[in-house]
Coordinates of C-alpha atoms and ligand atoms in Angstrom, one line a residue:
X1 CA 50.1 23.6 -65.4
X2 CA 48.0 20.3 -64.2
X3 CA 44.9 19.4 -66.9
X4 CA 42.5 16.3 -66.1
X5 CA 38.8 15.2 -67.3
X6 CA 35.2 14.4 -67.0
X7 CA 32.4 13.6 -68.0
X8 CA 30.9 16.1 -65.3
X9 CA 32.5 19.2 -63.1
X10 CA 30.4 20.0 -60.3
X11 CA 31.4 23.5 -58.4
X12 CA 30.6 22.9 -54.7
X13 CA 30.1 20.6 -53.0
X14 CA 26.9 22.0 -49.9
X15 CA 24.0 20.0 -50.7
X16 CA 23.1 21.2 -54.2
X17 CA 26.8 20.5 -55.7
X18 CA 26.3 17.0 -53.2
X19 CA 23.1 16.6 -54.6
X20 CA 23.3 16.4 -58.4
X21 CA 27.5 15.0 -58.6
X22 CA 25.8 11.7 -56.6
X23 CA 22.5 11.6 -60.1
X24 CA 25.2 12.3 -62.2
X25 CA 27.9 9.5 -60.8
X26 CA 24.8 7.3 -60.6
X27 CA 23.5 7.8 -63.9
X28 CA 27.4 6.0 -65.4
X29 CA 28.8 10.1 -65.6
X30 CA 32.6 10.3 -64.8
X31 CA 32.5 13.5 -62.4
X32 CA 34.8 15.3 -60.5
X33 CA 33.5 18.0 -57.5
X34 CA 35.8 20.5 -56.5
X35 CA 34.6 22.7 -53.2
X36 CA 37.0 25.7 -52.1
X37 CA 36.6 24.3 -48.2
X38 CA 38.7 20.6 -46.8
X39 CA 35.4 18.6 -45.2
X40 CA 33.6 18.7 -42.4
X41 CA 32.8 22.9 -43.7
X42 CA 30.6 24.7 -41.1
X43 CA 27.8 26.9 -43.1
X44 CA 25.7 30.1 -42.3
X45 CA 22.2 28.8 -42.1
X46 CA 19.1 27.5 -39.6
X47 CA 20.0 24.4 -40.2
X48 CA 16.6 23.4 -40.4
X49 CA 15.1 20.6 -42.9
X50 CA 12.4 21.3 -43.6
X51 CA 9.5 18.0 -45.4
X52 CA 10.7 18.7 -47.9
X53 CA 14.3 18.8 -47.0
X54 CA 13.5 15.8 -45.7
X55 CA 11.7 13.7 -49.3
X56 CA 15.0 15.0 -51.1
X57 CA 17.4 13.7 -48.7
X58 CA 15.5 10.1 -48.4
X59 CA 15.8 9.7 -52.6
X60 CA 20.1 9.7 -52.2
X61 CA 19.2 7.0 -49.9
X62 CA 20.2 9.5 -47.1
X63 CA 16.4 7.6 -44.8
X64 CA 18.4 5.4 -42.5
X65 CA 20.7 7.8 -41.0
X66 CA 17.8 10.7 -41.0
X67 CA 16.9 7.8 -38.1
X68 CA 18.9 8.6 -36.0
X69 CA 18.4 12.8 -35.8
X70 CA 15.8 15.0 -34.2
X71 CA 12.4 15.2 -35.5
X72 CA 10.5 18.3 -35.5
X73 CA 6.7 18.0 -35.7
X74 CA 6.0 21.9 -36.9
X75 CA 6.2 26.1 -36.4
X76 CA 5.7 27.2 -33.0
X77 CA 5.4 30.2 -34.5
X78 CA 5.0 33.2 -32.0
X79 CA 3.9 37.2 -31.8
X80 CA 1.2 40.0 -31.3
X81 CA 0.3 37.8 -28.4
X82 CA -0.5 34.6 -29.4
X83 CA 1.9 31.8 -30.1
X84 CA 0.3 28.4 -31.6
X85 CA 1.6 25.1 -32.8
X86 CA 1.3 24.4 -36.9
X87 CA 1.7 21.1 -37.4
X88 CA 3.8 20.4 -41.2
X89 CA 0.6 20.0 -43.0
X90 CA 2.2 19.2 -46.4
X91 CA 0.2 16.0 -47.9
X92 CA 2.4 14.6 -50.3
X93 CA 5.4 15.0 -47.6
X94 CA 7.1 13.3 -44.6
X95 CA 5.0 14.5 -41.6
X96 CA 8.3 15.7 -39.5
X97 CA 11.4 18.0 -40.1
X98 CA 14.3 17.8 -38.5
X99 CA 17.2 20.5 -37.9
X100 CA 21.4 19.0 -38.9
X101 CA 24.0 21.3 -38.1
X102 CA 25.7 21.8 -41.5
X103 CA 28.8 21.0 -40.8
X104 CA 27.7 17.5 -40.0
X105 CA 24.6 17.3 -42.8
X106 CA 27.2 18.4 -45.1
X107 CA 30.0 16.3 -44.7
X108 CA 27.4 13.6 -44.8
X109 CA 26.3 14.7 -48.5
X110 CA 29.0 14.7 -49.7
X111 CA 29.6 11.2 -49.2
X112 CA 26.6 9.6 -50.7
X113 CA 28.6 11.7 -54.1
X114 CA 32.0 10.1 -53.3
X115 CA 30.1 6.8 -52.6
X116 CA 27.8 7.4 -56.1
X117 CA 31.2 7.5 -57.9
X118 CA 32.5 11.5 -57.9
X119 CA 35.9 11.9 -57.1
X120 CA 35.4 14.5 -54.6
X121 CA 38.9 17.8 -55.1
X122 CA 38.8 19.5 -51.7
X123 CA 40.9 22.8 -51.3
X124 CA 40.6 23.3 -55.1
X125 CA 39.2 27.0 -55.5
X126 CA 37.7 27.8 -58.7
X127 CA 38.6 31.3 -60.7
X128 CA 37.3 31.6 -63.8
X129 CA 36.5 30.6 -66.9
X130 CA 37.4 29.6 -70.8
X131 CA 34.9 30.4 -74.2
X132 CA 34.3 28.6 -76.8
X133 CA 31.1 30.5 -77.8
X134 CA 28.0 30.4 -75.1
X135 CA 30.1 26.5 -73.7
X136 CA 32.5 26.2 -70.8
X137 CA 35.5 25.4 -72.4
X138 CA 37.4 25.1 -68.9
X139 CA 37.0 25.8 -65.2
X140 CA 40.5 26.7 -63.9
X141 CA 41.1 27.1 -60.2
X142 CA 44.3 26.8 -58.1
X143 CA 45.2 24.2 -55.3
X144 CA 46.9 26.8 -52.9
X145 CA 49.6 28.1 -55.7
X146 CA 49.2 25.2 -58.3
X147 CA 46.8 25.9 -60.8
X148 CA 44.2 22.9 -61.8
X149 CA 42.5 23.4 -65.3
X150 CA 39.5 20.9 -66.1
X151 CA 37.9 20.2 -69.0
X152 CA 34.5 19.2 -68.7
X153 CA 31.5 18.5 -71.2
X154 CA 29.0 19.7 -68.8
X155 CA 29.0 22.1 -65.7
X156 CA 27.1 22.4 -62.9
X157 CA 27.5 25.2 -61.1
X158 CA 26.9 25.4 -57.4
X159 CA 29.2 28.0 -55.8
X160 CA 26.5 29.4 -53.7
X161 CA 25.3 32.9 -52.2
X162 CA 28.8 34.9 -54.0
X163 CA 29.5 32.7 -56.8
X164 CA 32.4 33.3 -58.6
X165 CA 32.6 32.0 -61.4
X166 CA 28.5 33.2 -61.8
X167 CA 30.8 37.6 -62.2
X168 CA 32.6 35.1 -64.5
X169 CA 29.8 33.5 -66.5
X170 CA 26.9 37.3 -66.5
X171 CA 25.2 35.6 -64.1
X172 CA 23.4 38.8 -62.2
X173 CA 21.6 38.7 -59.0
X174 CA 18.9 41.2 -59.2
X175 CA 18.6 42.6 -55.5
X176 CA 15.4 45.1 -56.2
X177 CA 13.5 42.0 -55.6
X178 CA 13.3 41.0 -52.3
X179 CA 16.0 38.6 -50.8
X180 CA 17.5 37.8 -46.7
X181 CA 20.2 38.5 -44.2
X182 CA 20.4 36.7 -41.6
X183 CA 23.1 35.4 -38.6
X184 CA 22.6 32.5 -36.6
X185 CA 24.8 31.3 -34.0
X186 CA 24.7 28.3 -31.5
X187 CA 23.8 28.0 -27.8
X188 CA 23.1 25.1 -25.0
X189 CA 19.6 24.8 -24.2
X190 CA 18.3 22.7 -21.9
X191 CA 15.4 22.3 -24.7
X192 CA 17.9 20.4 -27.2
X193 CA 14.8 18.1 -27.4
X194 CA 12.5 20.5 -27.8
X195 CA 10.0 18.5 -30.7
X196 CA 9.0 21.4 -32.9
X197 CA 10.7 24.6 -33.8
X198 CA 10.6 27.9 -33.2
X199 CA 9.4 31.0 -34.8
X200 CA 8.9 34.7 -33.6
X201 CA 7.4 36.5 -36.0
X202 CA 7.3 39.8 -33.7
X203 CA 10.8 40.9 -33.2
X204 CA 11.8 44.9 -31.4
X205 CA 14.1 47.3 -31.8
X206 CA 16.0 49.1 -29.1
X207 CA 12.7 52.1 -29.2
X208 CA 10.6 48.6 -29.1
X209 CA 9.1 49.6 -33.3
X210 CA 7.7 46.2 -35.0
X211 CA 11.3 44.7 -37.2
X212 CA 10.2 44.1 -40.8
X213 CA 12.6 40.7 -40.0
X214 CA 12.1 37.4 -37.6
X215 CA 13.8 35.0 -34.6
X216 CA 14.4 31.6 -34.8
X217 CA 14.9 28.7 -32.6
X218 CA 15.7 25.3 -34.2
X219 CA 16.5 22.7 -30.9
X220 CA 19.5 20.1 -32.1
X221 CA 19.3 17.4 -30.0
X222 CA 22.5 17.8 -29.1
X223 CA 22.4 19.6 -26.2
X224 CA 22.3 23.2 -28.3
X225 CA 20.2 25.0 -30.2
X226 CA 20.4 26.6 -33.7
X227 CA 19.4 30.2 -32.8
X228 CA 18.8 33.5 -35.9
X229 CA 17.5 36.2 -36.8
X230 CA 16.4 37.0 -40.3
X231 CA 15.6 40.2 -41.8
X232 CA 14.1 40.7 -45.8
X233 CA 15.5 43.7 -48.1
X234 CA 15.4 45.5 -51.1
X235 CA 17.8 47.7 -53.4
X236 CA 15.2 50.6 -52.5
X237 CA 14.4 49.0 -49.1
X238 CA 18.2 47.7 -47.4
X239 CA 18.3 46.8 -44.4
X240 CA 18.9 48.7 -42.0
X241 CA 19.4 45.7 -39.2
X242 CA 22.7 45.5 -37.0
X243 CA 21.6 41.7 -37.0
X244 CA 24.3 40.2 -34.2
X245 CA 23.5 43.2 -32.3
X246 CA 19.6 41.8 -32.5
X247 CA 21.0 38.4 -32.0
X248 CA 22.2 39.3 -28.9
X249 CA 19.7 40.9 -28.0
X250 CA 17.1 37.9 -29.3
X251 CA 18.8 35.5 -26.9
X252 CA 18.9 37.0 -23.7
X253 CA 14.9 38.2 -24.9
X254 CA 14.6 34.1 -25.0
X255 CA 16.9 33.1 -21.9
X256 CA 15.0 32.1 -19.5
X257 CA 11.9 30.1 -21.8
X258 CA 14.4 28.5 -23.6
X259 CA 17.0 27.9 -20.4
X260 CA 19.9 28.7 -22.7
X261 CA 23.7 28.8 -20.6
X262 CA 26.9 30.9 -21.8
X263 CA 27.9 32.1 -24.5
X264 CA 26.7 32.5 -28.5
X265 CA 29.0 30.1 -31.1
X266 CA 30.5 30.8 -33.7
X267 CA 27.6 33.3 -34.7
X268 CA 27.6 34.3 -38.9
X269 CA 25.6 36.4 -40.7
X270 CA 24.7 35.9 -43.7
X271 CA 22.8 37.3 -47.6
X272 CA 20.5 34.9 -49.0
X273 CA 19.5 35.6 -52.3
X274 CA 15.7 34.7 -53.3
X275 CA 13.3 33.2 -55.8
X276 CA 14.8 32.6 -58.8
X277 CA 15.9 36.6 -59.0
X278 CA 18.4 35.7 -60.6
X279 CA 19.4 35.6 -64.8
X280 CA 21.8 33.7 -67.3
X281 CA 21.2 30.6 -64.9
X282 CA 22.5 28.6 -68.0
X283 CA 25.0 28.8 -71.1
X284 CA 25.0 25.6 -73.7
X285 CA 26.6 23.1 -71.7
X286 CA 26.6 24.7 -67.8
X287 CA 23.9 24.9 -65.0
X288 CA 23.4 27.3 -62.5
X289 CA 22.0 25.3 -58.9
X290 CA 20.6 26.0 -55.5
X291 CA 21.7 28.8 -53.6
X292 CA 24.0 29.9 -57.2
X293 CA 20.5 30.1 -58.8
X294 CA 18.6 32.4 -56.1
X295 CA 15.9 29.0 -55.2
X296 CA 15.8 30.1 -51.9
X297 CA 11.6 30.4 -50.3
X298 CA 11.4 34.1 -50.9
X299 CA 9.0 33.4 -47.3
X300 CA 10.6 31.4 -44.8
X301 CA 14.8 32.0 -46.1
X302 CA 15.0 27.2 -46.6
X303 CA 17.1 26.4 -49.7
X304 CA 18.4 23.8 -48.4
X305 CA 15.6 21.1 -50.3
X306 CA 15.6 23.5 -53.3
X307 CA 19.6 22.9 -53.2
X308 CA 18.5 19.0 -53.2
X309 CA 15.8 19.0 -56.0
X310 CA 18.0 21.5 -58.8
X311 CA 21.4 19.3 -57.7
X312 CA 18.8 16.3 -58.9
X313 CA 16.9 17.3 -61.9
X314 CA 20.4 19.1 -63.5
X315 CA 21.4 16.0 -63.5
X316 CA 18.2 14.5 -64.9
X317 CA 18.7 16.6 -68.0
X318 CA 22.4 16.3 -68.4
X319 CA 20.6 13.2 -69.8
X320 CA 17.8 14.7 -72.4
X321 CA 19.6 17.9 -74.0
X322 CA 22.5 18.7 -75.3
X323 CA 22.1 22.4 -75.1
X324 CA 20.9 23.9 -71.7
X325 CA 20.9 27.7 -72.7
X326 CA 17.6 28.0 -72.3
X327 CA 16.1 23.9 -70.9
X328 CA 17.6 25.1 -67.6
X329 CA 15.7 27.8 -66.4
X330 CA 12.5 26.8 -68.7
X331 CA 12.8 23.6 -66.6
X332 CA 13.2 25.9 -63.2
X333 CA 10.5 28.0 -63.9
X334 CA 8.4 25.4 -64.7
X335 CA 9.2 23.8 -61.3
X336 CA 9.2 26.5 -59.3
X337 CA 8.1 29.8 -61.1
X338 CA 5.0 30.1 -59.8
X339 CA 5.8 30.1 -56.0
X340 CA 8.5 31.6 -56.1
X341 CA 6.4 34.8 -57.9
X342 CA 3.8 34.5 -55.9
X343 CA 6.5 34.1 -52.8
X344 CA 8.8 37.2 -53.4
X345 CA 5.4 39.3 -54.0
X346 CA 4.2 38.7 -50.5
X347 CA 7.9 39.0 -49.4
X348 CA 8.5 42.3 -50.9
X349 CA 5.1 43.7 -49.1
X350 CA 7.0 42.6 -45.9
X351 CA 10.0 45.0 -45.8
X352 CA 7.6 48.2 -47.0
X353 CA 7.5 49.7 -43.5
X354 CA 4.6 49.7 -41.4
X355 CA 3.0 47.3 -42.6
X356 CA 4.6 43.7 -40.5
X357 CA 2.8 45.9 -36.9
X358 CA -0.7 45.9 -39.4
X359 CA -1.2 42.7 -40.4
X360 CA 0.7 40.9 -37.8
X361 CA -1.8 41.1 -35.4
X362 CA -4.4 40.0 -37.9
X363 CA -2.5 36.7 -39.1
X364 CA -2.0 35.5 -35.8
X365 CA -5.5 36.0 -35.1
X366 CA -6.3 32.9 -37.2
X367 CA -5.1 29.6 -36.8
X368 CA -6.5 28.5 -40.0
X369 CA -5.0 31.4 -42.1
X370 CA -1.7 30.5 -39.6
X371 CA -2.2 26.4 -40.6
X372 CA -2.0 27.7 -44.1
X373 CA 0.6 29.8 -44.3
X374 CA 2.7 27.7 -42.9
X375 CA 2.0 24.8 -45.8
X376 CA 3.0 27.4 -48.8
X377 CA 6.4 29.7 -46.5
X378 CA 6.8 26.0 -45.6
X379 CA 7.1 24.6 -49.7
X380 CA 4.9 22.0 -48.4
X381 CA 2.5 22.6 -51.7
X382 CA 4.1 20.1 -53.8
X383 CA 3.1 19.8 -57.5
X384 CA 0.8 16.7 -57.2
X385 CA -1.8 18.3 -55.2
X386 CA -4.7 19.1 -55.8
X387 CA -6.4 20.3 -52.3
X388 CA -7.6 23.5 -52.0
X389 CA -5.3 25.3 -51.3
X390 CA -2.5 24.1 -53.5
X391 CA -4.5 24.9 -56.6
X392 CA -5.6 28.6 -54.4
X393 CA -1.2 28.8 -54.6
X394 CA -0.6 28.4 -57.9
X395 CA -3.7 30.6 -59.7
X396 CA -2.2 33.0 -57.2
X397 CA 1.9 31.8 -58.6
X398 CA -0.2 32.2 -62.3
X399 CA -1.1 35.4 -61.4
X400 CA 1.3 36.8 -59.8
X401 CA 3.8 35.7 -62.9
X402 CA 1.9 37.4 -65.5
X403 CA 2.3 40.4 -64.2
X404 CA 5.4 40.7 -63.1
X405 CA 8.3 42.5 -65.0
X406 CA 10.9 40.3 -65.3
X407 CA 9.6 37.1 -63.8
X408 CA 11.9 34.1 -62.2
X409 CA 15.5 32.9 -63.9
X410 CA 14.8 35.7 -66.8
Ligands
FAD1 C1 21.8 32.4 -41.8 C2 21.0 31.9 -43.2 C3 20.0 30.7 -42.4 C4 19.3 29.7 -43.3 N1 18.8 28.9 -42.4 C5 18.4 27.6 -43.1 C6 17.5 26.4 -42.8 O1 17.3 26.5 -41.5 N2 16.9 25.8 -43.6 C7 17.0 25.6 -44.9 O2 17.1 25.4 -45.7 N3 18.1 26.5 -45.6 C8 18.7 27.9 -44.8 N4 19.5 28.5 -45.7 C9 20.1 28.8 -46.4 C10 21.2 27.6 -47.0 O3 21.4 27.7 -46.5 C11 21.9 27.6 -49.0 O4 19.7 27.9 -49.5 C12 22.1 26.6 -48.9 O5 23.3 26.3 -48.3 C13 22.3 25.8 -50.7 O6 22.6 25.4 -51.0 P1 24.4 25.3 -52.2 O7 24.7 23.8 -52.0 O8 23.8 26.1 -53.3 O9 24.9 26.6 -51.7 P2 26.9 26.2 -50.3 O10 25.4 25.7 -48.9 O11 26.4 27.4 -49.8 O12 27.5 25.6 -50.6 C14 29.0 26.2 -51.9 C15 29.4 25.5 -52.0 O13 30.6 25.8 -53.4 C16 32.4 26.4 -52.1 N5 32.6 27.1 -53.0 C17 32.3 28.4 -53.2 N6 32.8 29.1 -54.3 C18 33.8 28.2 -54.5 C19 34.6 28.1 -55.7 N7 34.5 29.5 -56.1 N8 35.2 27.0 -56.0 C20 35.0 25.5 -55.3 N9 33.7 26.1 -54.1 C21 33.6 26.6 -53.9 C22 31.4 25.9 -50.6 O14 32.7 26.1 -50.2 C23 30.7 25.6 -50.2 O15 31.2 24.4 -49.9 C24 20.0 29.4 -44.6 C25 20.8 30.7 -45.1 C26 21.8 31.6 -44.2 C27 22.7 32.7 -44.6

């Protein structure tokens, strides 16, 4: 068995892992990042980048690279007989978003990690750990038949929604709290340069009944759009939708308006952990970040910005703490606890049968309400914001977290 040592081992090279590896390497640590795939690799995603993701990618140094990518101005929300154009509206964030296929985006962020000094080992799958008390002593991996043991002072785990290491480390994902299931594909569109991302909040099933799901079309500026459907579920109210079938149905409904041609390419569905509904997110010398820590917005399914942010926050914590067991969940709660608590409470309500058909038309009739909804749904309230929406959102969060039987990340 080969044995390798480093200061920081990062498991997973998605946005979270690459961000963590970049910031840790920049602070002078010897970093190794491993990923089971060989890059460039695809990932089921809507490919949407909110202004918050743009902000974080710019911090990483990708501002110039993003300048060549399509810019979107906000959300075109459609449903219940209405269509609203809602510009991105967080006062302390960029005024545009973007959409970049993950096969390209993740490869580019991984390159940032390499350029920052991290060693990247691709095709290396972590399958187990050895422990010394509450600390990881080594991570056991396989590259083909070869077993490689990585010994690191600190381990940052960014292995995504399924988190194989999570199972070994008693991380628990609580699915009594709302989670997402979604499917995406690519298709040629003459409106690939449309400057708005579109979301259809009213999806109908075969019998014209309103389903508790939504559809999206994110223009990529490449001649294609990312098209997808998603819904929320809980253990009690599992999603009883055939997502692939629904995605095909939705595509046919949008074919004329979006000037779509040809077949769906690379359809792929996956689950989304949401709202920090994960416990056991840290031990003495390890931290879970990104999807592995349930860091996805319960109201719109975006997780790239949280992944990038938690990667940076974890790298910063390496400098300040010697035991992450309590410090890391506390840090996650401090940044995301209030917003996740209220957002997942609202998401849970959306899984109640019959609520969406009643509430949807009321919401869609009010442009001001939808503007506020876009801001909070898009994670565009930052800690610096002091305006009335930001304050009301935080107050609702404080109330919600008091009522939680299990607060986010606990
Ligand atoms: C259908 C769908 C649509 C979505 N749309 C959007 C969107 O438009 N915008 C948005 O912001 N978010 C969206 N999300 C959420 C977003 O995809 C995730 O939040 C984001 O990818 C999280 O990044 P991550 O780095 O934590 O995990 P991932 O991107 O999943 O990366 C995990 C990495 O770990 C590697 N890995 C896994 N297991 C191992 C192992 N045992 N050993 C080594 N490596 C391992 C994987 O190969 C992978 O590269 C969507 C999700 C889905 C499912």
